[in-house]
PDB file of C-alpha atoms in Angstrom:
ATOM      1  CA  MET A 227       7.813   4.707 -27.801  1.00 48.00           C
ATOM      2  CA  THR A 228       9.591   4.607 -24.460  1.00 63.00           C
ATOM      3  CA  GLU A 229      12.237   2.179 -23.284  1.00 68.00           C
ATOM      4  CA  PRO A 230      11.188  -0.686 -21.033  1.00 72.00           C
ATOM      5  CA  HIS A 231      11.241   0.272 -17.360  1.00 73.00           C
ATOM      6  CA  ILE A 232      12.900  -2.749 -15.752  1.00 79.00           C
ATOM      7  CA  HIS A 233      14.550  -2.847 -12.331  1.00 77.00           C
ATOM      8  CA  ALA A 234      16.799  -5.596 -11.027  1.00 83.00           C
ATOM      9  CA  SER A 235      14.038  -6.635  -8.611  1.00 86.00           C
ATOM     10  CA  HIS A 236      11.420  -7.230 -11.319  1.00 90.00           C
ATOM     11  CA  PRO A 237      12.248 -10.905 -12.042  1.00 92.00           C
ATOM     12  CA  ALA A 238      11.786 -11.750  -8.345  1.00 92.00           C
ATOM     13  CA  LEU A 239       8.523  -9.781  -8.277  1.00 93.00           C
ATOM     14  CA  ILE A 240       7.272 -11.614 -11.351  1.00 94.00           C
ATOM     15  CA  LYS A 241       8.071 -14.935  -9.683  1.00 94.00           C
ATOM     16  CA  ARG A 242       6.264 -13.856  -6.499  1.00 93.00           C
ATOM     17  CA  LEU A 243       3.177 -12.680  -8.418  1.00 95.00           C
ATOM     18  CA  LYS A 244       3.032 -15.860 -10.491  1.00 95.00           C
ATOM     19  CA  ARG A 245       3.095 -17.857  -7.263  1.00 93.00           C
ATOM     20  CA  ALA A 246       0.273 -15.682  -5.860  1.00 94.00           C
ATOM     21  CA  ASN A 247      -1.655 -16.155  -9.107  1.00 95.00           C
ATOM     22  CA  GLY A 248      -1.370 -19.930  -8.769  1.00 94.00           C
ATOM     23  CA  HIS A 249      -2.479 -19.697  -5.173  1.00 94.00           C
ATOM     24  CA  LEU A 250      -5.481 -17.593  -6.200  1.00 95.00           C
ATOM     25  CA  SER A 251      -6.422 -20.231  -8.775  1.00 96.00           C
ATOM     26  CA  SER A 252      -6.372 -22.794  -5.962  1.00 95.00           C
ATOM     27  CA  VAL A 253      -8.711 -20.599  -3.906  1.00 96.00           C
ATOM     28  CA  ILE A 254     -11.124 -20.407  -6.839  1.00 97.00           C
ATOM     29  CA  ALA A 255     -11.027 -24.200  -7.077  1.00 97.00           C
ATOM     30  CA  MET A 256     -11.753 -24.420  -3.344  1.00 97.00           C
ATOM     31  CA  LEU A 257     -14.871 -22.306  -3.847  1.00 97.00           C
ATOM     32  CA  GLU A 258     -15.971 -24.374  -6.833  1.00 97.00           C
ATOM     33  CA  GLU A 259     -15.519 -27.552  -4.763  1.00 97.00           C
ATOM     34  CA  GLY A 260     -17.569 -26.153  -1.894  1.00 97.00           C
ATOM     35  CA  GLN A 261     -14.719 -26.070   0.625  1.00 97.00           C
ATOM     36  CA  PRO A 262     -15.473 -24.540   4.043  1.00 97.00           C
ATOM     37  CA  CYS A 263     -15.505 -20.732   4.113  1.00 96.00           C
ATOM     38  CA  LEU A 264     -12.946 -20.541   6.930  1.00 96.00           C
ATOM     39  CA  GLY A 265     -10.338 -22.319   4.834  1.00 96.00           C
ATOM     40  CA  VAL A 266     -11.156 -20.188   1.800  1.00 96.00           C
ATOM     41  CA  ALA A 267     -10.892 -17.009   3.849  1.00 96.00           C
ATOM     42  CA  GLN A 268      -7.518 -18.101   5.239  1.00 96.00           C
ATOM     43  CA  GLN A 269      -6.205 -18.792   1.758  1.00 95.00           C
ATOM     44  CA  LEU A 270      -7.552 -15.483   0.424  1.00 96.00           C
ATOM     45  CA  HIS A 271      -5.775 -13.732   3.268  1.00 96.00           C
ATOM     46  CA  ALA A 272      -2.525 -15.443   2.237  1.00 94.00           C
ATOM     47  CA  VAL A 273      -3.003 -14.347  -1.385  1.00 95.00           C
ATOM     48  CA  GLU A 274      -3.767 -10.801  -0.291  1.00 95.00           C
ATOM     49  CA  ARG A 275      -0.617 -10.671   1.863  1.00 94.00           C
ATOM     50  CA  ALA A 276       1.525 -12.013  -0.987  1.00 93.00           C
ATOM     51  CA  ILE A 277       0.236  -9.301  -3.333  1.00 95.00           C
ATOM     52  CA  GLN A 278       0.690  -6.602  -0.683  1.00 94.00           C
ATOM     53  CA  GLN A 279       4.292  -7.697  -0.164  1.00 93.00           C
ATOM     54  CA  ALA A 280       4.935  -7.641  -3.922  1.00 93.00           C
ATOM     55  CA  LYS A 281       3.472  -4.138  -4.163  1.00 92.00           C
ATOM     56  CA  LYS A 282       5.551  -2.967  -1.233  1.00 91.00           C
ATOM     57  CA  ALA A 283       8.753  -4.377  -2.742  1.00 91.00           C
ATOM     58  CA  LEU A 284       7.990  -2.790  -6.126  1.00 89.00           C
ATOM     59  CA  ILE A 285       7.295   0.640  -4.636  1.00 88.00           C
ATOM     60  CA  GLN A 286      10.317   0.561  -2.330  1.00 87.00           C
ATOM     61  CA  ASP A 287      12.583  -0.405  -5.210  1.00 87.00           C
ATOM     62  CA  HIS A 288      11.106   2.286  -7.420  1.00 82.00           C
ATOM     63  CA  ILE A 289      11.503   4.940  -4.725  1.00 81.00           C
ATOM     64  CA  ASP A 290      15.137   3.926  -4.237  1.00 81.00           C
ATOM     65  CA  HIS A 291      15.701   4.114  -7.990  1.00 77.00           C
ATOM     66  CA  CYS A 292      14.069   7.546  -8.313  1.00 71.00           C
ATOM     67  CA  LEU A 293      15.999   8.929  -5.370  1.00 74.00           C
ATOM     68  CA  GLU A 294      19.303   7.670  -6.769  1.00 74.00           C
ATOM     69  CA  HIS A 295      18.462   9.291 -10.091  1.00 70.00           C
ATOM     70  CA  ALA A 296      17.498  12.585  -8.482  1.00 69.00           C
ATOM     71  CA  ILE A 297      20.557  12.693  -6.230  1.00 74.00           C
ATOM     72  CA  SER A 298      22.943  11.847  -9.051  1.00 73.00           C
ATOM     73  CA  GLY A 299      21.815  14.995 -10.861  1.00 66.00           C
ATOM     74  CA  GLU A 300      21.030  13.161 -14.095  1.00 61.00           C
ATOM     75  CA  GLN A 301      18.769  14.852 -16.597  1.00 60.00           C
ATOM     76  CA  GLY A 302      15.087  14.398 -15.881  1.00 56.00           C
ATOM     77  CA  HIS A 303      15.425  14.471 -12.111  1.00 60.00           C
ATOM     78  CA  THR A 304      12.332  16.687 -11.822  1.00 65.00           C
ATOM     79  CA  HIS A 305      10.341  13.952 -13.549  1.00 69.00           C
ATOM     80  CA  ASP A 306      11.809  11.396 -11.118  1.00 68.00           C
ATOM     81  CA  LEU A 307      10.798  13.475  -8.114  1.00 71.00           C
ATOM     82  CA  ASN A 308       7.279  13.940  -9.462  1.00 77.00           C
ATOM     83  CA  GLU A 309       6.997  10.206 -10.105  1.00 77.00           C
ATOM     84  CA  PHE A 310       8.314   9.548  -6.595  1.00 73.00           C
ATOM     85  CA  LYS A 311       5.551  11.732  -5.158  1.00 76.00           C
ATOM     86  CA  GLU A 312       2.921  10.073  -7.334  1.00 81.00           C
ATOM     87  CA  ILE A 313       3.804   6.460  -6.465  1.00 81.00           C
ATOM     88  CA  THR A 314       3.708   7.059  -2.720  1.00 78.00           C
ATOM     89  CA  LYS A 315      -0.089   7.252  -2.826  1.00 81.00           C
ATOM     90  CA  TYR A 316      -0.096   3.473  -3.388  1.00 81.00           C
ATOM     91  CA  LEU A 317       1.672   2.731  -0.123  1.00 77.00           C
TER      92      LEU A 317
END
């Protein structure tokens, strides 16, 4: 079993994603209530942006972490560089 992979930024990301999750629940309620499509679309756009920003923050933090590891010369730096290359496809 591997150790948990936790960065200092993760608590803030969790908070941001929980807020987006609550917002998404509100959008679902809007649809169930028959709210106008324009309002629903605007709210979905806001949810989408919140998730995109969370993803961007996660990837940037991870890239920074991998680069620091690789530059420091710690063991496993080849793995860090490979992971760095792999995660960039999600940008």
